[in-house]
């Protein structure tokens, strides 16, 4: 008793409520679910499994209905980033979800062979800002994990407490991810709280998306 148990899942095998109820009876307390879009055809395209949206949405409803603390883990790609604000509104209003961990596709393995799915981070500024505003309005906490974005993209620096790398920097812990910074990052006020971009992203897209944050805009390091 007292142990928290989290399941990371795509939801495909949990569309039936009785299966989730069995997990809860066994001690499940948290669920981390990969719903990549509020639009069924886009989610199904990204998973490569027809019907996966319906199964995933049902699983999320089952988790929430059974009292499991549920967070979603959408991965931003060129196929889904434009609808982020609508996604936030959908998962709150239709699925009852209040937490999102917002990842971005890492250009490794299969994704590196399909770079058309890897967005230039410059294109993410507007939709991520809109998504964060929607989160504030809807009461959805959106977090920026290690597999998320640098602080300068999407104005994440305005939400430092929701950024994992900021927390690591505050604690004086090392960044273990294989990331690199642009030459201009030496001028950034948030440099100690951001690891930059994935090495493969820099190889594929360069550093043009990275813009140093002025000290007057970021005073959270003190």
XYZ file of N, CA and C in Angstrom:
666
model
N 0.826 -1.195 0.000
C 0.000 0.000 0.000
C 0.867 1.254 0.000
N 0.325 2.328 -0.587
C 1.055 3.578 -0.637
C 1.994 3.692 -1.811
N 2.125 2.634 -2.615
C 3.002 2.645 -3.783
C 2.217 3.131 -4.998
N 2.779 4.107 -5.722
C 2.136 4.591 -6.936
C 2.661 3.800 -8.128
N 1.765 3.368 -8.977
C 2.116 2.555 -10.140
C 1.614 3.257 -11.397
N 2.538 3.532 -12.328
C 2.160 4.197 -13.577
C 2.331 3.253 -14.757
N 1.373 3.292 -15.656
C 1.426 2.513 -16.889
C 1.570 3.457 -18.077
N 2.607 3.256 -18.878
C 2.760 4.009 -20.120
C 2.214 3.142 -21.245
N 1.268 3.677 -22.016
C 0.542 2.838 -22.958
C 0.023 3.623 -24.156
N -0.204 2.896 -25.257
C -0.890 3.494 -26.404
C -2.391 3.246 -26.336
N -2.827 2.512 -25.338
C -4.250 2.306 -25.105
C -4.925 1.251 -25.957
N -4.217 0.641 -26.878
C -4.862 -0.269 -27.829
C -5.510 -1.475 -27.158
N -4.922 -1.952 -26.088
C -5.456 -3.146 -25.419
C -6.340 -2.802 -24.226
N -6.670 -1.527 -24.072
C -7.403 -1.109 -22.873
C -8.679 -0.350 -23.198
N -9.261 -0.653 -24.356
C -10.501 0.015 -24.751
C -11.704 -0.512 -23.975
N -11.544 -1.681 -23.348
C -12.637 -2.239 -22.542
C -12.452 -1.830 -21.083
N -13.500 -1.293 -20.511
C -13.414 -0.780 -19.139
C -13.019 -1.872 -18.143
N -13.494 -3.088 -18.361
C -13.193 -4.148 -17.389
C -11.693 -4.422 -17.299
N -10.981 -4.197 -18.403
C -9.535 -4.417 -18.374
C -8.830 -3.354 -17.536
N -9.313 -2.118 -17.633
C -8.748 -1.050 -16.809
C -9.119 -1.265 -15.345
N -10.340 -1.693 -15.101
C -10.760 -1.971 -13.725
C -9.876 -3.042 -13.092
N -9.483 -4.030 -13.892
C -8.604 -5.085 -13.375
C -7.237 -4.523 -13.007
N -6.743 -3.603 -13.817
C -5.455 -2.974 -13.512
C -5.540 -2.136 -12.239
N -6.645 -1.419 -12.090
C -6.829 -0.608 -10.884
C -6.884 -1.509 -9.648
N -7.571 -2.617 -9.767
C -7.643 -3.566 -8.647
C -6.269 -4.118 -8.289
N -5.395 -4.185 -9.304
C -4.037 -4.694 -9.079
C -3.093 -3.623 -8.558
N -3.568 -2.362 -8.488
C -2.745 -1.303 -7.905
C -2.394 -0.149 -8.808
N -2.916 -0.119 -10.035
C -2.597 0.980 -10.948
C -3.127 2.307 -10.410
N -2.273 3.336 -10.413
C -2.688 4.663 -9.934
C -2.571 5.747 -11.000
N -1.638 5.571 -11.952
C -1.381 6.600 -12.957
C -1.297 5.971 -14.350
N -1.679 6.757 -15.356
C -1.554 6.322 -16.748
C -0.936 7.443 -17.569
N -0.047 7.068 -18.472
C 0.650 8.001 -19.356
C 0.374 7.508 -20.773
N -0.500 8.223 -21.484
C -1.090 7.681 -22.707
C -0.671 8.476 -23.939
N -0.299 7.756 -24.987
C 0.173 8.380 -26.225
C -0.988 8.636 -27.183
N -1.648 9.762 -27.006
C -2.666 10.222 -27.959
C -2.037 11.364 -28.743
N -1.810 11.161 -30.029
C -1.007 12.106 -30.802
C -1.803 13.182 -31.522
N -3.099 13.007 -31.611
C -3.926 14.023 -32.261
C -5.373 13.839 -31.837
N -6.118 14.933 -31.876
C -7.554 14.861 -31.625
C -8.312 14.516 -32.898
N -7.599 14.435 -34.013
C -8.195 14.087 -35.305
C -7.875 12.621 -35.590
N -8.892 11.766 -35.666
C -8.644 10.328 -35.793
C -7.699 9.933 -36.923
N -7.871 10.508 -38.104
C -7.039 10.073 -39.236
C -5.566 10.433 -39.024
N -5.296 11.548 -38.327
C -3.907 11.936 -38.075
C -3.277 11.020 -37.034
N -4.017 10.748 -35.968
C -3.491 9.822 -34.956
C -3.218 8.458 -35.581
N -4.173 7.957 -36.352
C -4.008 6.640 -36.970
C -2.837 6.628 -37.951
N -2.631 7.738 -38.657
C -1.498 7.836 -39.573
C -0.177 7.750 -38.811
N -0.089 8.455 -37.702
C 1.159 8.485 -36.943
C 1.455 7.150 -36.260
N 0.427 6.449 -35.832
C 0.649 5.141 -35.207
C 0.798 4.033 -36.245
N 0.244 4.266 -37.432
C 0.261 3.226 -38.455
C -0.743 2.122 -38.195
N -1.709 2.387 -37.299
C -2.703 1.371 -36.928
C -4.106 1.938 -37.129
N -4.820 1.515 -38.159
C -6.195 1.987 -38.350
C -7.058 1.662 -37.135
N -7.843 2.641 -36.706
C -8.711 2.438 -35.551
C -8.046 2.683 -34.212
N -6.781 3.052 -34.230
C -6.072 3.237 -32.959
C -6.576 4.451 -32.190
N -7.064 5.478 -32.893
C -7.597 6.645 -32.183
C -8.780 6.245 -31.316
N -9.714 5.501 -31.904
C -10.915 5.112 -31.159
C -10.552 4.292 -29.930
N -9.624 3.364 -30.092
C -9.212 2.534 -28.958
C -8.516 3.363 -27.891
N -7.643 4.272 -28.321
C -6.902 5.105 -27.375
C -7.840 6.034 -26.614
N -8.778 6.656 -27.324
C -9.734 7.556 -26.670
C -10.591 6.799 -25.663
N -11.001 5.585 -26.016
C -11.783 4.772 -25.081
C -10.966 4.419 -23.847
N -9.705 4.087 -24.059
C -8.836 3.757 -22.930
C -8.683 4.946 -21.988
N -8.502 6.128 -22.569
C -8.370 7.339 -21.746
C -9.635 7.556 -20.933
N -10.791 7.403 -21.584
C -12.056 7.538 -20.863
C -12.173 6.534 -19.736
N -11.683 5.339 -19.958
C -11.720 4.311 -18.918
C -10.808 4.669 -17.750
N -9.615 5.136 -18.055
C -8.695 5.541 -16.990
C -9.306 6.645 -16.133
N -9.782 7.689 -16.804
C -10.361 8.823 -16.079
C -11.575 8.369 -15.276
N -12.422 7.545 -15.900
C -13.625 7.071 -15.224
C -13.340 6.194 -14.025
N -12.192 5.531 -14.035
C -11.819 4.655 -12.916
C -10.965 5.370 -11.869
N -10.797 6.677 -12.032
C -10.053 7.447 -11.043
C -8.549 7.374 -11.169
N -8.051 6.889 -12.296
C -6.608 6.831 -12.526
C -6.116 8.215 -12.948
N -5.068 8.706 -12.306
C -4.502 9.995 -12.695
C -3.874 9.845 -14.077
N -4.422 10.586 -15.033
C -4.087 10.355 -16.434
C -3.429 11.570 -17.067
N -2.276 11.346 -17.686
C -1.577 12.382 -18.449
C -1.385 11.872 -19.871
N -1.407 12.788 -20.818
C -1.223 12.423 -22.220
C 0.165 12.824 -22.697
N 0.676 12.073 -23.671
C 2.005 12.334 -24.218
C 1.955 12.420 -25.743
N 1.383 13.512 -26.271
C 1.425 13.701 -27.719
C 2.844 14.022 -28.166
N 3.216 13.528 -29.336
C 4.528 13.817 -29.911
C 4.318 14.708 -31.130
N 4.875 15.908 -31.087
C 4.683 16.852 -32.184
C 5.470 16.426 -33.419
N 4.794 16.443 -34.554
C 5.393 16.175 -35.858
C 4.814 17.188 -36.843
N 5.273 17.127 -38.083
C 4.698 18.017 -39.094
C 3.242 17.678 -39.367
N 2.806 16.487 -38.980
C 1.435 16.070 -39.252
C 0.427 16.605 -38.251
N 0.880 16.981 -37.054
C -0.098 17.319 -36.014
C 0.138 18.628 -35.274
N 1.281 19.307 -35.480
C 1.581 20.450 -34.602
C 0.612 21.610 -34.772
N 0.037 21.766 -35.951
C -0.812 22.926 -36.196
C -2.087 22.956 -35.377
N -2.532 21.811 -34.890
C -3.792 21.759 -34.151
C -3.630 21.633 -32.658
N -2.506 22.079 -32.116
C -2.226 21.839 -30.700
C -3.255 22.471 -29.771
N -3.649 23.709 -30.017
C -4.628 24.362 -29.136
C -5.960 23.615 -29.156
N -6.391 23.186 -30.333
C -7.631 22.414 -30.430
C -7.486 21.070 -29.719
N -6.313 20.491 -29.795
C -6.042 19.237 -29.084
C -6.220 19.432 -27.580
N -5.648 20.501 -27.058
C -5.755 20.778 -25.621
C -7.216 20.921 -25.218
N -7.968 21.675 -26.001
C -9.387 21.859 -25.685
C -10.147 20.537 -25.772
N -9.833 19.736 -26.769
C -10.527 18.458 -26.946
C -10.285 17.520 -25.770
N -9.043 17.348 -25.369
C -8.759 16.366 -24.321
C -9.329 16.806 -22.979
N -9.439 18.099 -22.767
C -10.039 18.575 -21.514
C -11.555 18.423 -21.543
N -12.167 18.909 -22.617
C -13.627 18.945 -22.668
C -14.257 17.594 -22.983
N -13.608 16.814 -23.828
C -14.197 15.545 -24.263
C -13.698 14.333 -23.486
N -12.472 14.406 -22.974
C -11.894 13.249 -22.292
C -11.641 13.477 -20.809
N -11.752 14.717 -20.358
C -11.565 14.996 -18.938
C -10.132 14.968 -18.460
N -9.189 15.139 -19.384
C -7.764 15.091 -19.037
C -7.270 16.472 -18.625
N -6.415 16.509 -17.606
C -5.905 17.778 -17.093
C -4.382 17.891 -17.139
N -3.706 16.934 -17.755
C -2.240 16.964 -17.776
C -1.714 16.449 -19.111
N -0.742 17.179 -19.664
C -0.115 16.815 -20.935
C 1.394 16.961 -20.789
N 2.127 15.979 -21.283
C 3.583 16.070 -21.410
C 3.866 16.176 -22.903
N 4.317 17.350 -23.334
C 4.382 17.668 -24.760
C 5.766 17.367 -25.342
N 5.870 16.241 -26.025
C 7.132 15.850 -26.652
C 7.179 16.342 -28.099
N 8.369 16.254 -28.685
C 8.532 16.525 -30.115
C 9.329 15.364 -30.690
N 9.006 14.972 -31.907
C 9.648 13.800 -32.488
C 11.167 13.983 -32.539
N 11.876 12.961 -32.096
C 13.338 12.980 -32.148
C 13.784 12.417 -33.496
N 14.635 13.120 -34.208
C 15.073 12.638 -35.524
C 16.084 11.508 -35.408
N 15.609 10.393 -34.892
C 16.455 9.217 -34.735
C 15.746 8.011 -35.328
N 16.513 7.015 -35.708
C 15.929 5.777 -36.192
C 14.968 6.000 -37.340
N 13.753 5.490 -37.162
C 12.725 5.595 -38.204
C 12.461 7.041 -38.573
N 12.432 7.935 -37.575
C 12.151 9.348 -37.853
C 13.266 9.998 -38.667
N 14.517 9.581 -38.444
C 15.619 10.166 -39.209
C 15.537 9.737 -40.670
N 14.944 8.577 -40.900
C 14.751 8.110 -42.274
C 13.508 8.738 -42.911
N 12.716 9.408 -42.106
C 11.491 10.062 -42.578
C 11.474 11.504 -42.075
N 12.464 12.275 -42.484
C 12.643 13.629 -41.958
C 11.491 14.561 -42.290
N 10.643 14.176 -43.228
C 9.476 15.010 -43.533
C 8.564 15.138 -42.320
N 8.666 14.217 -41.376
C 7.854 14.279 -40.160
C 8.476 15.156 -39.082
N 9.737 15.524 -39.256
C 10.448 16.310 -38.243
C 10.274 17.795 -38.545
N 9.550 18.529 -37.704
C 9.313 19.944 -37.995
C 10.531 20.812 -37.710
N 10.682 21.857 -38.496
C 11.622 22.922 -38.150
C 11.040 23.614 -36.922
N 11.824 23.750 -35.879
C 11.293 24.301 -34.636
C 10.756 25.717 -34.801
N 11.200 26.428 -35.821
C 10.657 27.765 -36.057
C 9.159 27.704 -36.323
N 8.705 26.614 -36.916
C 7.284 26.465 -37.225
C 6.454 26.143 -35.987
N 7.111 25.800 -34.882
C 6.390 25.408 -33.671
C 6.078 26.577 -32.753
N 6.699 27.720 -32.960
C 6.510 28.838 -32.039
C 5.046 29.213 -31.864
N 4.361 29.480 -32.948
C 2.967 29.937 -32.869
C 2.043 28.864 -32.300
N 2.045 27.624 -32.813
C 1.129 26.626 -32.253
C 1.422 26.250 -30.806
N 2.684 26.223 -30.406
C 2.989 25.888 -29.012
C 2.524 27.004 -28.083
N 2.756 28.247 -28.464
C 2.247 29.355 -27.648
C 0.732 29.282 -27.521
N 0.055 28.991 -28.637
C -1.405 28.880 -28.603
C -1.839 27.718 -27.721
N -1.112 26.616 -27.781
C -1.436 25.474 -26.944
C -1.258 25.768 -25.466
N -0.197 26.484 -25.124
C 0.036 26.848 -23.725
C -1.042 27.797 -23.215
N -1.459 28.726 -24.062
C -2.555 29.624 -23.667
C -3.844 28.843 -23.466
N -4.106 27.896 -24.357
C -5.303 27.067 -24.217
C -5.249 26.260 -22.923
N -4.060 25.781 -22.578
C -3.911 25.042 -21.339
C -4.254 25.879 -20.121
N -3.793 27.116 -20.115
C -4.109 28.019 -19.007
C -5.608 28.250 -18.905
N -6.241 28.452 -20.043
C -7.678 28.738 -20.062
C -8.509 27.519 -19.668
N -8.061 26.335 -20.090
C -8.834 25.116 -19.858
C -8.489 24.425 -18.541
N -7.458 24.897 -17.862
C -7.049 24.234 -16.630
C -6.273 22.952 -16.868
N -5.516 22.926 -17.961
C -4.687 21.764 -18.298
C -3.222 22.122 -18.066
N -2.532 21.354 -17.256
C -1.109 21.570 -17.024
C -0.326 20.921 -18.161
N 0.465 21.715 -18.874
C 1.277 21.202 -19.975
C 2.740 21.289 -19.564
N 3.430 20.175 -19.646
C 4.832 20.124 -19.234
C 5.751 19.928 -20.441
N 6.955 20.437 -20.297
C 7.981 20.339 -21.333
C 9.043 19.350 -20.849
N 8.986 18.090 -21.294
C 9.907 17.063 -20.790
C 11.276 17.138 -21.458
N 12.150 16.233 -21.100
C 13.472 16.161 -21.727
C 13.336 16.004 -23.237
N 12.346 15.250 -23.667
C 12.130 15.031 -25.096
C 11.216 16.098 -25.693
N 11.201 17.272 -25.049
C 10.415 18.389 -25.548
C 11.257 19.389 -26.315
N 11.062 20.674 -26.016
C 11.676 21.753 -26.788
C 12.631 22.591 -25.950
N 13.587 23.278 -26.604
C 14.417 24.245 -25.885
C 13.552 25.383 -25.350
N 14.012 26.048 -24.320
C 13.200 27.074 -23.665
C 12.834 28.234 -24.577
N 13.649 28.507 -25.591
C 13.370 29.658 -26.458
C 12.299 29.370 -27.494
N 11.963 28.119 -27.714
C 10.962 27.761 -28.723
C 9.582 27.694 -28.076
N 8.620 28.379 -28.675
C 7.269 28.360 -28.135
C 7.100 29.144 -26.854
N 8.095 29.965 -26.514
C 8.056 30.781 -25.280
C 7.972 29.931 -24.020
N 8.584 28.760 -24.051
C 8.583 27.924 -22.853
C 9.272 28.606 -21.677
N 10.174 29.533 -21.954
C 10.880 30.204 -20.856
C 9.931 30.976 -19.952
N 8.718 31.243 -20.430
C 7.726 31.926 -19.603
C 7.046 30.969 -18.623
N 7.291 29.685 -18.790
C 6.683 28.657 -17.937
C 7.784 27.745 -17.373
N 8.792 28.297 -16.739
C 9.959 27.489 -16.337
C 9.621 26.338 -15.409
N 8.667 26.545 -14.529
C 8.313 25.492 -13.587
C 7.712 24.261 -14.231
N 7.328 24.381 -15.501
C 6.750 23.252 -16.225
C 7.768 22.581 -17.154
N 9.043 23.012 -17.049
C 10.099 22.504 -17.928
C 11.082 21.638 -17.143
N 11.264 20.408 -17.572
C 12.127 19.474 -16.857
C 13.576 19.950 -16.801
N 14.088 20.471 -17.911
C 15.489 20.894 -17.913
C 15.712 22.089 -16.992
N 14.718 22.940 -16.867
C 14.836 24.048 -15.909
C 14.972 23.491 -14.490
N 14.155 22.487 -14.180
C 14.217 21.885 -12.847
C 15.574 21.237 -12.592
N 16.122 20.559 -13.609
C 17.448 19.957 -13.456
C 18.502 21.029 -13.202
N 18.395 22.142 -13.948
C 19.347 23.230 -13.766
C 19.267 23.836 -12.380
N 18.062 24.011 -11.875
C 17.887 24.580 -10.535
C 18.494 23.677 -9.466
N 18.423 22.371 -9.704
C 18.958 21.410 -8.738
C 20.449 21.153 -8.930
N 21.006 21.738 -9.992
C 22.419 21.530 -10.265
C 22.736 20.151 -10.803
N 21.746 19.505 -11.396
C 21.940 18.165 -11.936
C 22.357 18.238 -13.404
N 23.118 17.270 -13.878
C 23.613 17.317 -15.264
C 22.531 16.970 -16.274
N 22.708 17.480 -17.489
C 21.853 17.101 -18.605
C 22.467 15.859 -19.242
N 21.747 14.766 -19.232
C 22.297 13.509 -19.743
C 21.922 13.237 -21.195
N 20.933 13.965 -21.719
C 20.515 13.743 -23.098
C 21.600 14.233 -24.062
N 21.675 13.593 -25.224
C 22.689 13.954 -26.219
C 22.170 15.130 -27.041
N 22.362 16.315 -26.490
C 21.893 17.535 -27.139
C 23.061 18.492 -27.352
N 22.848 19.440 -28.256
C 23.884 20.425 -28.571
C 23.248 21.809 -28.610
N 24.106 22.823 -28.458
C 23.635 24.203 -28.483
C 24.226 24.953 -29.669
N 23.516 25.999 -30.069
C 24.007 26.872 -31.129
C 25.071 27.804 -30.558
N 25.968 28.322 -31.387
C 26.942 29.310 -30.898
C 26.270 30.485 -30.197
N 25.100 30.890 -30.690
C 24.401 32.035 -30.107
C 23.884 31.761 -28.705
N 23.809 30.490 -28.312
C 23.258 30.145 -27.003
C 24.115 30.659 -25.843
N 25.367 30.997 -26.106
C 26.216 31.520 -25.031
C 25.678 32.852 -24.514
N 24.865 33.525 -25.304
C 24.293 34.810 -24.910
C 22.956 34.656 -24.186
N 22.466 33.437 -24.059
C 21.118 33.213 -23.532
C 21.087 33.243 -22.008
N 20.133 33.990 -21.462
C 19.986 34.093 -20.010
C 19.538 32.779 -19.382
N 18.967 31.892 -20.201
C 18.484 30.609 -19.683
C 19.452 29.473 -19.973
N 20.684 29.813 -20.314
C 21.646 28.802 -20.739
C 21.888 27.686 -19.748
N 21.830 27.989 -18.466
C 22.097 26.964 -17.452
C 20.906 26.045 -17.217
N 19.795 26.353 -17.871
C 18.550 25.619 -17.625
C 17.999 24.976 -18.891
N 18.828 24.862 -19.912
C 18.385 24.345 -21.204
C 19.553 23.625 -21.868
N 19.300 22.429 -22.402
C 20.366 21.631 -23.007
C 20.482 21.827 -24.513
N 19.562 22.603 -25.110
C 19.623 22.827 -26.546
C 18.728 21.883 -27.320
N 19.226 21.395 -28.466
C 18.436 20.518 -29.336
C 19.147 19.175 -29.500
N 18.401 18.185 -29.923
C 19.008 16.894 -30.206
C 20.078 17.058 -31.279
N 21.169 16.343 -31.122
C 22.276 16.439 -32.070
C 21.812 16.163 -33.499
N 20.938 15.174 -33.644
C 20.442 14.824 -34.975
C 19.541 15.911 -35.540
N 18.817 16.623 -34.653
C 17.999 17.733 -35.140
C 18.892 18.807 -35.742
N 19.969 19.140 -35.060
C 20.890 20.163 -35.562
C 21.477 19.752 -36.910
N 21.769 18.477 -37.059
C 22.304 17.988 -38.327
C 21.288 18.141 -39.453
N 20.026 17.912 -39.131
C 18.984 17.930 -40.154
C 18.404 19.316 -40.408
N 18.269 20.126 -39.361
C 17.563 21.401 -39.482
C 18.411 22.622 -39.123
N 19.567 22.414 -38.549
C 20.406 23.547 -38.184
C 19.975 24.207 -36.884
N 20.505 25.409 -36.652
C 20.274 26.115 -35.385
C 19.419 27.378 -35.528
N 18.852 27.609 -36.695
C 18.154 28.877 -36.920
C 16.973 29.101 -35.982
N 16.412 28.032 -35.440
C 15.253 28.171 -34.557
C 15.625 28.680 -33.168
N 16.904 28.602 -32.814
C 17.327 28.961 -31.461
C 17.667 30.442 -31.367
N 16.993 31.129 -30.463
C 17.193 32.560 -30.266
C 17.519 32.829 -28.802
N 18.641 33.466 -28.507
C 19.002 33.743 -27.112
C 17.918 34.544 -26.393
N 17.648 34.166 -25.169
C 16.652 34.867 -24.353
C 17.355 35.956 -23.558
N 16.814 37.157 -23.619
C 17.414 38.285 -22.908
C 17.190 38.154 -21.402
N 18.121 38.693 -20.630
C 18.022 38.597 -19.172
C 16.764 39.264 -18.648
N 16.339 40.349 -19.294
C 15.132 41.043 -18.836
C 13.873 40.199 -19.049
N 13.955 39.205 -19.951
C 12.812 38.332 -20.213
C 12.840 37.068 -19.366
N 14.003 36.757 -18.817
C 14.144 35.525 -18.040
C 14.944 35.818 -16.783
N 14.240 35.939 -15.681
C 14.919 36.237 -14.419
C 14.667 35.137 -13.395
N 14.405 33.931 -13.910
C 14.060 32.816 -13.028
C 15.270 32.053 -12.522
N 16.448 32.428 -12.984
C 17.629 31.682 -12.585
C 18.206 32.102 -11.251
N 17.768 33.235 -10.762
C 18.329 33.750 -9.510
C 17.890 32.916 -8.321
